[in-house]
């Protein structure tokens, strides 16, 4: 039989001075699966912090069937929409959810208006935004009956999934130019032989250098998931 696949994860984040609404969560709710969720709550200050707390609370209650990404997003959205009905002005969150099913060697995912992950093949150096041309649902908390198409693809050893919030590519320099996903792909592509922790450090360093600031004034959340044949050396999140 095929060798078992192990997942290793790394993360980096930079929180703006305002109360941040970017976060990720790693859930191991069924044997042989590991689910990841990344979220970007729109808005700043107390209301964004409140919605972030609500999302985290609801997440803890959604343990039914992690492989059903469509149901996961639908349930989460319905609960959030109900909670937010009492709010006078709109507040919402973009999110991406993926269940890594190690037994079936499959990744099942759904997207709620969030940037698509970058999937990197260590061997070939090929990189692609998995969602190009794929359907996704709207941001969470807007439409109670929104639908979130479920997608899946095979899990391959040597593949890295990079999840992130839009601060990664929307962060701008003093001239008003955005960092952009092309630059992200170029930096990652140049460092494919390095350990993932170094790749993420390099990305954050280049981003700060690009802005010309000492710190970034947007929230950024990065989560890298590497599928390998044996547990990679490195700090698991």
mmCIF file of N, CA and C in Angstrom, residues 63-199:
data_model
loop_
_atom_site.group_PDB
_atom_site.id
_atom_site.type_symbol
_atom_site.label_atom_id
_atom_site.label_comp_id
_atom_site.label_asym_id
_atom_site.label_seq_id
_atom_site.Cartn_x
_atom_site.Cartn_y
_atom_site.Cartn_z
ATOM 1 N N UNK A 63 -19.235 20.305 14.699
ATOM 2 C CA UNK A 63 -18.337 19.147 14.687
ATOM 3 C C UNK A 63 -18.929 17.960 13.945
ATOM 4 N N UNK A 64 -20.094 18.158 13.342
ATOM 5 C CA UNK A 64 -20.856 17.021 12.811
ATOM 6 C C UNK A 64 -20.064 16.147 11.844
ATOM 7 N N UNK A 65 -19.874 16.622 10.619
ATOM 8 C CA UNK A 65 -19.172 15.812 9.630
ATOM 9 C C UNK A 65 -18.196 16.707 8.875
ATOM 10 N N UNK A 66 -16.925 16.697 9.283
ATOM 11 C CA UNK A 66 -15.967 17.650 8.712
ATOM 12 C C UNK A 66 -15.783 17.497 7.200
ATOM 13 N N UNK A 67 -16.088 16.287 6.656
ATOM 14 C CA UNK A 67 -15.886 16.076 5.215
ATOM 15 C C UNK A 67 -16.961 16.761 4.376
ATOM 16 N N UNK A 68 -18.043 17.184 5.017
ATOM 17 C CA UNK A 68 -19.114 17.862 4.286
ATOM 18 C C UNK A 68 -18.883 19.375 4.354
ATOM 19 N N UNK A 69 -18.041 19.855 3.447
ATOM 20 C CA UNK A 69 -17.643 21.274 3.475
ATOM 21 C C UNK A 69 -18.824 22.195 3.187
ATOM 22 N N UNK A 70 -19.704 21.730 2.303
ATOM 23 C CA UNK A 70 -20.868 22.539 1.947
ATOM 24 C C UNK A 70 -21.757 22.763 3.167
ATOM 25 N N UNK A 71 -22.005 21.672 3.898
ATOM 26 C CA UNK A 71 -22.849 21.776 5.082
ATOM 27 C C UNK A 71 -22.176 22.615 6.162
ATOM 28 N N UNK A 72 -20.866 22.451 6.305
ATOM 29 C CA UNK A 72 -20.111 23.217 7.292
ATOM 30 C C UNK A 72 -20.322 24.714 7.068
ATOM 31 N N UNK A 73 -20.098 25.166 5.818
ATOM 32 C CA UNK A 73 -20.239 26.596 5.508
ATOM 33 C C UNK A 73 -21.684 27.046 5.617
ATOM 34 N N UNK A 74 -22.617 26.198 5.168
ATOM 35 C CA UNK A 74 -24.035 26.561 5.205
ATOM 36 C C UNK A 74 -24.505 26.749 6.648
ATOM 37 N N UNK A 75 -24.132 25.804 7.521
ATOM 38 C CA UNK A 75 -24.507 25.894 8.938
ATOM 39 C C UNK A 75 -23.898 27.126 9.595
ATOM 40 N N UNK A 76 -22.611 27.335 9.334
ATOM 41 C CA UNK A 76 -21.914 28.480 9.922
ATOM 42 C C UNK A 76 -22.579 29.771 9.479
ATOM 43 N N UNK A 77 -22.869 29.874 8.176
ATOM 44 C CA UNK A 77 -23.483 31.084 7.636
ATOM 45 C C UNK A 77 -24.868 31.329 8.221
ATOM 46 N N UNK A 78 -25.658 30.247 8.355
ATOM 47 C CA UNK A 78 -27.020 30.409 8.871
ATOM 48 C C UNK A 78 -26.984 30.921 10.305
ATOM 49 N N UNK A 79 -26.087 30.356 11.104
ATOM 50 C CA UNK A 79 -25.993 30.804 12.500
ATOM 51 C C UNK A 79 -25.533 32.253 12.596
ATOM 52 N N UNK A 80 -24.529 32.599 11.781
ATOM 53 C CA UNK A 80 -24.023 33.981 11.823
ATOM 54 C C UNK A 80 -25.088 34.968 11.367
ATOM 55 N N UNK A 81 -25.793 34.621 10.296
ATOM 56 C CA UNK A 81 -26.828 35.520 9.770
ATOM 57 C C UNK A 81 -27.888 35.776 10.826
ATOM 58 N N UNK A 82 -28.262 34.718 11.543
ATOM 59 C CA UNK A 82 -29.266 34.868 12.602
ATOM 60 C C UNK A 82 -28.790 35.768 13.723
ATOM 61 N N UNK A 83 -27.538 35.603 14.118
ATOM 62 C CA UNK A 83 -26.981 36.433 15.187
ATOM 63 C C UNK A 83 -26.902 37.896 14.736
ATOM 64 N N UNK A 84 -26.564 38.094 13.461
ATOM 65 C CA UNK A 84 -26.316 39.451 12.979
ATOM 66 C C UNK A 84 -27.582 40.208 12.586
ATOM 67 N N UNK A 85 -28.718 39.538 12.593
ATOM 68 C CA UNK A 85 -29.979 40.199 12.225
ATOM 69 C C UNK A 85 -30.238 41.411 13.091
ATOM 70 N N UNK A 86 -29.733 41.370 14.317
ATOM 71 C CA UNK A 86 -30.000 42.459 15.253
ATOM 72 C C UNK A 86 -29.093 43.670 15.002
ATOM 73 N N UNK A 87 -28.056 43.488 14.190
ATOM 74 C CA UNK A 87 -27.114 44.597 13.955
ATOM 75 C C UNK A 87 -27.699 45.593 12.952
ATOM 76 N N UNK A 88 -27.476 46.868 13.217
ATOM 77 C CA UNK A 88 -28.071 47.886 12.345
ATOM 78 C C UNK A 88 -27.316 48.029 11.029
ATOM 79 N N UNK A 89 -25.984 47.985 11.065
ATOM 80 C CA UNK A 89 -25.241 48.137 9.816
ATOM 81 C C UNK A 89 -24.609 46.803 9.436
ATOM 82 N N UNK A 90 -24.419 46.577 8.137
ATOM 83 C CA UNK A 90 -23.945 45.260 7.704
ATOM 84 C C UNK A 90 -22.543 44.949 8.217
ATOM 85 N N UNK A 91 -22.333 43.730 8.605
ATOM 86 C CA UNK A 91 -21.005 43.279 9.024
ATOM 87 C C UNK A 91 -20.909 41.827 8.567
ATOM 88 N N UNK A 92 -19.780 41.473 7.979
ATOM 89 C CA UNK A 92 -19.685 40.139 7.395
ATOM 90 C C UNK A 92 -18.239 39.654 7.442
ATOM 91 N N UNK A 93 -18.040 38.409 7.012
ATOM 92 C CA UNK A 93 -16.704 37.829 7.042
ATOM 93 C C UNK A 93 -16.498 36.946 5.814
ATOM 94 N N UNK A 94 -15.317 37.028 5.204
ATOM 95 C CA UNK A 94 -14.989 36.058 4.154
ATOM 96 C C UNK A 94 -14.280 34.887 4.823
ATOM 97 N N UNK A 95 -14.398 33.693 4.248
ATOM 98 C CA UNK A 95 -13.792 32.520 4.873
ATOM 99 C C UNK A 95 -13.536 31.423 3.856
ATOM 100 N N UNK A 96 -12.541 30.594 4.174
ATOM 101 C CA UNK A 96 -12.250 29.415 3.355
ATOM 102 C C UNK A 96 -12.100 28.232 4.298
ATOM 103 N N UNK A 97 -12.724 27.107 3.932
ATOM 104 C CA UNK A 97 -12.688 25.904 4.764
ATOM 105 C C UNK A 97 -12.197 24.721 3.933
ATOM 106 N N UNK A 98 -11.296 23.925 4.489
ATOM 107 C CA UNK A 98 -10.848 22.717 3.799
ATOM 108 C C UNK A 98 -10.691 21.577 4.799
ATOM 109 N N UNK A 99 -11.180 20.407 4.401
ATOM 110 C CA UNK A 99 -10.992 19.202 5.207
ATOM 111 C C UNK A 99 -9.988 18.309 4.491
ATOM 112 N N UNK A 100 -8.869 18.041 5.151
ATOM 113 C CA UNK A 100 -7.855 17.137 4.606
ATOM 114 C C UNK A 100 -8.196 15.735 5.099
ATOM 115 N N UNK A 101 -8.698 14.904 4.187
ATOM 116 C CA UNK A 101 -9.082 13.542 4.531
ATOM 117 C C UNK A 101 -7.900 12.627 4.211
ATOM 118 N N UNK A 102 -7.137 12.291 5.260
ATOM 119 C CA UNK A 102 -5.890 11.559 5.059
ATOM 120 C C UNK A 102 -6.124 10.126 4.590
ATOM 121 N N UNK A 103 -7.228 9.528 5.039
ATOM 122 C CA UNK A 103 -7.519 8.147 4.644
ATOM 123 C C UNK A 103 -7.883 8.078 3.161
ATOM 124 N N UNK A 104 -8.755 8.977 2.731
ATOM 125 C CA UNK A 104 -9.203 8.977 1.332
ATOM 126 C C UNK A 104 -8.232 9.740 0.429
ATOM 127 N N UNK A 105 -7.223 10.380 1.015
ATOM 128 C CA UNK A 105 -6.266 11.209 0.261
ATOM 129 C C UNK A 105 -7.006 12.220 -0.610
ATOM 130 N N UNK A 106 -7.865 12.962 0.055
ATOM 131 C CA UNK A 106 -8.678 13.927 -0.665
ATOM 132 C C UNK A 106 -8.808 15.200 0.168
ATOM 133 N N UNK A 107 -8.924 16.322 -0.515
ATOM 134 C CA UNK A 107 -9.148 17.596 0.172
ATOM 135 C C UNK A 107 -10.499 18.120 -0.300
ATOM 136 N N UNK A 108 -11.402 18.336 0.650
ATOM 137 C CA UNK A 108 -12.756 18.782 0.331
ATOM 138 C C UNK A 108 -12.884 20.208 0.862
ATOM 139 N N UNK A 109 -13.334 21.127 0.023
ATOM 140 C CA UNK A 109 -13.300 22.521 0.466
ATOM 141 C C UNK A 109 -14.469 23.343 -0.054
ATOM 142 N N UNK A 110 -14.676 24.494 0.576
ATOM 143 C CA UNK A 110 -15.708 25.443 0.170
ATOM 144 C C UNK A 110 -15.227 26.846 0.498
ATOM 145 N N UNK A 111 -15.683 27.795 -0.304
ATOM 146 C CA UNK A 111 -15.193 29.164 -0.186
ATOM 147 C C UNK A 111 -16.347 30.154 -0.026
ATOM 148 N N UNK A 112 -16.235 31.014 0.990
ATOM 149 C CA UNK A 112 -17.227 32.072 1.213
ATOM 150 C C UNK A 112 -16.573 33.428 0.909
ATOM 151 N N UNK A 113 -16.472 33.745 -0.372
ATOM 152 C CA UNK A 113 -15.965 35.055 -0.801
ATOM 153 C C UNK A 113 -14.533 35.374 -0.433
ATOM 154 N N UNK A 114 -13.729 34.350 -0.131
ATOM 155 C CA UNK A 114 -12.361 34.538 0.366
ATOM 156 C C UNK A 114 -11.347 34.345 -0.771
ATOM 157 N N UNK A 115 -10.145 34.930 -0.655
ATOM 158 C CA UNK A 115 -9.111 34.646 -1.676
ATOM 159 C C UNK A 115 -8.815 33.141 -1.741
ATOM 160 N N UNK A 116 -8.684 32.605 -2.948
ATOM 161 C CA UNK A 116 -8.389 31.177 -3.116
ATOM 162 C C UNK A 116 -6.966 30.865 -2.680
ATOM 163 N N UNK A 117 -6.745 29.698 -2.051
ATOM 164 C CA UNK A 117 -5.393 29.309 -1.641
ATOM 165 C C UNK A 117 -4.464 29.105 -2.838
ATOM 166 N N UNK A 118 -3.189 29.224 -2.544
ATOM 167 C CA UNK A 118 -2.154 28.947 -3.533
ATOM 168 C C UNK A 118 -1.656 27.523 -3.261
ATOM 169 N N UNK A 119 -1.716 26.675 -4.280
ATOM 170 C CA UNK A 119 -1.244 25.297 -4.116
ATOM 171 C C UNK A 119 0.085 25.157 -4.849
ATOM 172 N N UNK A 120 1.089 24.708 -4.106
ATOM 173 C CA UNK A 120 2.462 24.670 -4.615
ATOM 174 C C UNK A 120 2.954 23.228 -4.646
ATOM 175 N N UNK A 121 3.500 22.818 -5.781
ATOM 176 C CA UNK A 121 4.094 21.489 -5.859
ATOM 177 C C UNK A 121 5.594 21.624 -5.661
ATOM 178 N N UNK A 122 6.115 21.008 -4.601
ATOM 179 C CA UNK A 122 7.543 21.085 -4.297
ATOM 180 C C UNK A 122 8.387 20.499 -5.427
ATOM 181 N N UNK A 123 7.883 19.404 -6.024
ATOM 182 C CA UNK A 123 8.678 18.691 -7.025
ATOM 183 C C UNK A 123 8.788 19.466 -8.328
ATOM 184 N N UNK A 124 7.639 19.858 -8.868
ATOM 185 C CA UNK A 124 7.641 20.481 -10.190
ATOM 186 C C UNK A 124 7.805 21.993 -10.096
ATOM 187 N N UNK A 125 7.566 22.559 -8.885
ATOM 188 C CA UNK A 125 7.618 24.013 -8.757
ATOM 189 C C UNK A 125 6.370 24.668 -9.310
ATOM 190 N N UNK A 126 5.382 23.872 -9.712
ATOM 191 C CA UNK A 126 4.155 24.453 -10.263
ATOM 192 C C UNK A 126 3.334 25.072 -9.144
ATOM 193 N N UNK A 127 2.702 26.208 -9.477
ATOM 194 C CA UNK A 127 1.888 26.900 -8.485
ATOM 195 C C UNK A 127 0.577 27.281 -9.125
ATOM 196 N N UNK A 128 -0.514 27.089 -8.402
ATOM 197 C CA UNK A 128 -1.779 27.566 -8.961
ATOM 198 C C UNK A 128 -2.729 28.002 -7.861
ATOM 199 N N UNK A 129 -3.535 29.000 -8.184
ATOM 200 C CA UNK A 129 -4.613 29.397 -7.289
ATOM 201 C C UNK A 129 -5.730 28.401 -7.582
ATOM 202 N N UNK A 130 -6.052 27.534 -6.620
ATOM 203 C CA UNK A 130 -6.935 26.414 -6.924
ATOM 204 C C UNK A 130 -8.299 26.823 -7.432
ATOM 205 N N UNK A 131 -8.728 28.041 -7.103
ATOM 206 C CA UNK A 131 -10.118 28.360 -7.409
ATOM 207 C C UNK A 131 -10.369 28.920 -8.780
ATOM 208 N N UNK A 132 -9.323 29.099 -9.592
ATOM 209 C CA UNK A 132 -9.554 29.754 -10.879
ATOM 210 C C UNK A 132 -10.689 29.087 -11.642
ATOM 211 N N UNK A 133 -11.741 29.850 -11.859
ATOM 212 C CA UNK A 133 -12.877 29.318 -12.601
ATOM 213 C C UNK A 133 -13.825 28.471 -11.761
ATOM 214 N N UNK A 134 -13.532 28.264 -10.472
ATOM 215 C CA UNK A 134 -14.431 27.454 -9.642
ATOM 216 C C UNK A 134 -15.445 28.355 -8.939
ATOM 217 N N UNK A 135 -16.593 27.776 -8.646
ATOM 218 C CA UNK A 135 -17.663 28.555 -8.019
ATOM 219 C C UNK A 135 -17.473 28.658 -6.504
ATOM 220 N N UNK A 136 -17.850 29.797 -5.961
ATOM 221 C CA UNK A 136 -17.810 29.956 -4.506
ATOM 222 C C UNK A 136 -19.062 30.674 -4.038
ATOM 223 N N UNK A 137 -19.298 30.610 -2.742
ATOM 224 C CA UNK A 137 -20.452 31.293 -2.170
ATOM 225 C C UNK A 137 -20.090 32.718 -1.779
ATOM 226 N N UNK A 138 -21.079 33.503 -1.319
ATOM 227 C CA UNK A 138 -20.831 34.876 -0.871
ATOM 228 C C UNK A 138 -20.160 34.886 0.498
ATOM 229 N N UNK A 139 -19.785 36.056 0.956
ATOM 230 C CA UNK A 139 -19.230 36.189 2.311
ATOM 231 C C UNK A 139 -20.284 35.739 3.326
ATOM 232 N N UNK A 140 -19.803 35.332 4.507
ATOM 233 C CA UNK A 140 -20.689 34.841 5.569
ATOM 234 C C UNK A 140 -21.420 35.986 6.247
ATOM 235 N N UNK A 141 -22.647 35.743 6.650
ATOM 236 C CA UNK A 141 -23.382 36.722 7.459
ATOM 237 C C UNK A 141 -24.256 37.660 6.660
ATOM 238 N N UNK A 142 -24.400 37.439 5.339
ATOM 239 C CA UNK A 142 -25.193 38.359 4.513
ATOM 240 C C UNK A 142 -26.534 37.752 4.133
ATOM 241 N N UNK A 143 -26.510 36.581 3.468
ATOM 242 C CA UNK A 143 -27.735 35.915 3.031
ATOM 243 C C UNK A 143 -27.919 34.623 3.804
ATOM 244 N N UNK A 144 -29.057 34.497 4.467
ATOM 245 C CA UNK A 144 -29.287 33.323 5.317
ATOM 246 C C UNK A 144 -29.288 32.019 4.518
ATOM 247 N N UNK A 145 -29.827 32.086 3.283
ATOM 248 C CA UNK A 145 -29.958 30.855 2.491
ATOM 249 C C UNK A 145 -28.881 30.736 1.407
ATOM 250 N N UNK A 146 -27.744 31.380 1.640
ATOM 251 C CA UNK A 146 -26.659 31.322 0.655
ATOM 252 C C UNK A 146 -26.180 29.882 0.457
ATOM 253 N N UNK A 147 -25.703 29.583 -0.758
ATOM 254 C CA UNK A 147 -25.183 28.254 -1.043
ATOM 255 C C UNK A 147 -23.671 28.311 -1.252
ATOM 256 N N UNK A 148 -23.001 27.275 -0.763
ATOM 257 C CA UNK A 148 -21.540 27.219 -0.843
ATOM 258 C C UNK A 148 -21.122 25.932 -1.550
ATOM 259 N N UNK A 149 -20.818 26.022 -2.845
ATOM 260 C CA UNK A 149 -20.480 24.815 -3.600
ATOM 261 C C UNK A 149 -19.311 24.069 -2.967
ATOM 262 N N UNK A 150 -19.441 22.742 -2.919
ATOM 263 C CA UNK A 150 -18.372 21.906 -2.370
ATOM 264 C C UNK A 150 -17.469 21.435 -3.500
ATOM 265 N N UNK A 151 -16.164 21.571 -3.294
ATOM 266 C CA UNK A 151 -15.178 21.187 -4.297
ATOM 267 C C UNK A 151 -14.220 20.192 -3.669
ATOM 268 N N UNK A 152 -13.510 19.430 -4.495
ATOM 269 C CA UNK A 152 -12.516 18.526 -3.917
ATOM 270 C C UNK A 152 -11.408 18.255 -4.914
ATOM 271 N N UNK A 153 -10.262 17.893 -4.392
ATOM 272 C CA UNK A 153 -9.183 17.413 -5.244
ATOM 273 C C UNK A 153 -8.293 16.454 -4.491
ATOM 274 N N UNK A 154 -7.546 15.591 -5.241
ATOM 275 C CA UNK A 154 -6.717 14.593 -4.580
ATOM 276 C C UNK A 154 -5.607 15.236 -3.759
ATOM 277 N N UNK A 155 -5.230 14.587 -2.666
ATOM 278 C CA UNK A 155 -4.125 15.057 -1.845
ATOM 279 C C UNK A 155 -2.859 14.336 -2.293
ATOM 280 N N UNK A 156 -1.817 15.126 -2.561
ATOM 281 C CA UNK A 156 -0.571 14.553 -3.062
ATOM 282 C C UNK A 156 0.574 14.885 -2.122
ATOM 283 N N UNK A 157 1.416 13.900 -1.838
ATOM 284 C CA UNK A 157 2.599 14.169 -1.011
ATOM 285 C C UNK A 157 3.493 15.152 -1.759
ATOM 286 N N UNK A 158 4.105 16.080 -1.018
ATOM 287 C CA UNK A 158 4.973 17.068 -1.642
ATOM 288 C C UNK A 158 4.228 18.317 -2.065
ATOM 289 N N UNK A 159 2.947 18.392 -1.694
ATOM 290 C CA UNK A 159 2.165 19.566 -2.050
ATOM 291 C C UNK A 159 1.985 20.470 -0.837
ATOM 292 N N UNK A 160 1.987 21.752 -1.079
ATOM 293 C CA UNK A 160 1.791 22.744 -0.021
ATOM 294 C C UNK A 160 0.568 23.588 -0.361
ATOM 295 N N UNK A 161 -0.312 23.737 0.625
ATOM 296 C CA UNK A 161 -1.448 24.647 0.465
ATOM 297 C C UNK A 161 -1.157 25.890 1.300
ATOM 298 N N UNK A 162 -1.161 27.054 0.651
ATOM 299 C CA UNK A 162 -0.937 28.314 1.361
ATOM 300 C C UNK A 162 -2.257 29.078 1.428
ATOM 301 N N UNK A 163 -2.777 29.208 2.659
ATOM 302 C CA UNK A 163 -4.007 29.972 2.889
ATOM 303 C C UNK A 163 -3.613 31.326 3.459
ATOM 304 N N UNK A 164 -4.380 32.354 3.115
ATOM 305 C CA UNK A 164 -4.005 33.698 3.558
ATOM 306 C C UNK A 164 -5.214 34.622 3.502
ATOM 307 N N UNK A 165 -5.099 35.760 4.149
ATOM 308 C CA UNK A 165 -6.135 36.798 4.043
ATOM 309 C C UNK A 165 -5.634 37.859 3.059
ATOM 310 N N UNK A 166 -6.533 38.735 2.634
ATOM 311 C CA UNK A 166 -6.198 39.644 1.524
ATOM 312 C C UNK A 166 -5.142 40.701 1.860
ATOM 313 N N UNK A 167 -4.813 40.839 3.159
ATOM 314 C CA UNK A 167 -3.731 41.767 3.528
ATOM 315 C C UNK A 167 -2.423 41.389 2.860
ATOM 316 N N UNK A 168 -2.268 40.090 2.536
ATOM 317 C CA UNK A 168 -1.025 39.628 1.918
ATOM 318 C C UNK A 168 -0.771 40.301 0.577
ATOM 319 N N UNK A 169 -1.816 40.408 -0.265
ATOM 320 C CA UNK A 169 -1.583 40.958 -1.603
ATOM 321 C C UNK A 169 -2.137 42.370 -1.800
ATOM 322 N N UNK A 170 -2.995 42.824 -0.870
ATOM 323 C CA UNK A 170 -3.560 44.177 -1.026
ATOM 324 C C UNK A 170 -2.709 45.245 -0.354
ATOM 325 N N UNK A 171 -1.783 44.835 0.526
ATOM 326 C CA UNK A 171 -0.922 45.795 1.207
ATOM 327 C C UNK A 171 -0.162 46.615 0.158
ATOM 328 N N UNK A 172 -0.160 47.938 0.342
ATOM 329 C CA UNK A 172 0.409 48.824 -0.676
ATOM 330 C C UNK A 172 1.656 49.551 -0.169
ATOM 331 N N UNK A 173 2.472 49.991 -1.109
ATOM 332 C CA UNK A 173 3.648 50.809 -0.760
ATOM 333 C C UNK A 173 3.259 52.290 -0.796
ATOM 334 N N UNK A 174 4.167 53.204 -0.417
ATOM 335 C CA UNK A 174 3.803 54.631 -0.373
ATOM 336 C C UNK A 174 3.303 55.172 -1.710
ATOM 337 N N UNK A 175 3.707 54.533 -2.819
ATOM 338 C CA UNK A 175 3.258 54.998 -4.136
ATOM 339 C C UNK A 175 1.857 54.488 -4.478
ATOM 340 N N UNK A 176 1.286 53.692 -3.580
ATOM 341 C CA UNK A 176 -0.066 53.202 -3.804
ATOM 342 C C UNK A 176 -0.132 51.922 -4.631
ATOM 343 N N UNK A 177 1.021 51.297 -4.854
ATOM 344 C CA UNK A 177 1.063 50.060 -5.630
ATOM 345 C C UNK A 177 0.869 48.870 -4.684
ATOM 346 N N UNK A 178 0.008 47.929 -5.064
ATOM 347 C CA UNK A 178 -0.238 46.751 -4.220
ATOM 348 C C UNK A 178 0.872 45.721 -4.372
ATOM 349 N N UNK A 179 1.102 44.971 -3.301
ATOM 350 C CA UNK A 179 2.123 43.916 -3.326
ATOM 351 C C UNK A 179 1.774 42.883 -4.399
ATOM 352 N N UNK A 180 0.519 42.445 -4.422
ATOM 353 C CA UNK A 180 0.024 41.603 -5.514
ATOM 354 C C UNK A 180 0.390 40.127 -5.425
ATOM 355 N N UNK A 181 -0.476 39.283 -5.981
ATOM 356 C CA UNK A 181 -0.250 37.841 -5.933
ATOM 357 C C UNK A 181 0.894 37.379 -6.828
ATOM 358 N N UNK A 182 1.162 38.116 -7.910
ATOM 359 C CA UNK A 182 2.277 37.722 -8.790
ATOM 360 C C UNK A 182 3.595 37.786 -8.030
ATOM 361 N N UNK A 183 3.732 38.838 -7.233
ATOM 362 C CA UNK A 183 4.948 38.988 -6.434
ATOM 363 C C UNK A 183 5.050 37.874 -5.385
ATOM 364 N N UNK A 184 3.898 37.557 -4.763
ATOM 365 C CA UNK A 184 3.868 36.471 -3.779
ATOM 366 C C UNK A 184 4.352 35.178 -4.434
ATOM 367 N N UNK A 185 3.826 34.863 -5.616
ATOM 368 C CA UNK A 185 4.198 33.623 -6.300
ATOM 369 C C UNK A 185 5.673 33.617 -6.680
ATOM 370 N N UNK A 186 6.175 34.770 -7.088
ATOM 371 C CA UNK A 186 7.584 34.869 -7.464
ATOM 372 C C UNK A 186 8.503 34.585 -6.265
ATOM 373 N N UNK A 187 8.175 35.209 -5.129
ATOM 374 C CA UNK A 187 8.997 35.035 -3.914
ATOM 375 C C UNK A 187 8.962 33.576 -3.451
ATOM 376 N N UNK A 188 7.763 32.993 -3.435
ATOM 377 C CA UNK A 188 7.623 31.597 -3.011
ATOM 378 C C UNK A 188 8.382 30.684 -3.981
ATOM 379 N N UNK A 189 8.247 30.956 -5.269
ATOM 380 C CA UNK A 189 8.885 30.131 -6.291
ATOM 381 C C UNK A 189 10.400 30.122 -6.188
ATOM 382 N N UNK A 190 10.969 31.239 -5.758
ATOM 383 C CA UNK A 190 12.422 31.340 -5.634
ATOM 384 C C UNK A 190 12.949 30.551 -4.447
ATOM 385 N N UNK A 191 12.069 30.217 -3.500
ATOM 386 C CA UNK A 191 12.534 29.614 -2.246
ATOM 387 C C UNK A 191 11.983 28.211 -2.015
ATOM 388 N N UNK A 192 11.563 27.552 -3.091
ATOM 389 C CA UNK A 192 10.895 26.255 -2.946
ATOM 390 C C UNK A 192 11.749 25.178 -2.285
ATOM 391 N N UNK A 193 13.070 25.321 -2.368
ATOM 392 C CA UNK A 193 13.935 24.301 -1.767
ATOM 393 C C UNK A 193 14.080 24.512 -0.259
ATOM 394 N N UNK A 194 13.684 25.699 0.225
ATOM 395 C CA UNK A 194 13.847 26.035 1.649
ATOM 396 C C UNK A 194 12.746 25.410 2.497
ATOM 397 N N UNK A 195 12.994 25.261 3.802
ATOM 398 C CA UNK A 195 11.907 24.849 4.711
ATOM 399 C C UNK A 195 10.780 25.880 4.660
ATOM 400 N N UNK A 196 9.565 25.405 4.831
ATOM 401 C CA UNK A 196 8.402 26.295 4.730
ATOM 402 C C UNK A 196 8.453 27.453 5.709
ATOM 403 N N UNK A 197 9.000 27.199 6.912
ATOM 404 C CA UNK A 197 9.057 28.289 7.894
ATOM 405 C C UNK A 197 9.906 29.445 7.346
ATOM 406 N N UNK A 198 10.990 29.106 6.620
ATOM 407 C CA UNK A 198 11.836 30.146 6.013
ATOM 408 C C UNK A 198 11.109 30.873 4.882
ATOM 409 N N UNK A 199 10.327 30.112 4.115
ATOM 410 C CA UNK A 199 9.574 30.714 3.013
ATOM 411 C C UNK A 199 8.597 31.757 3.563
#
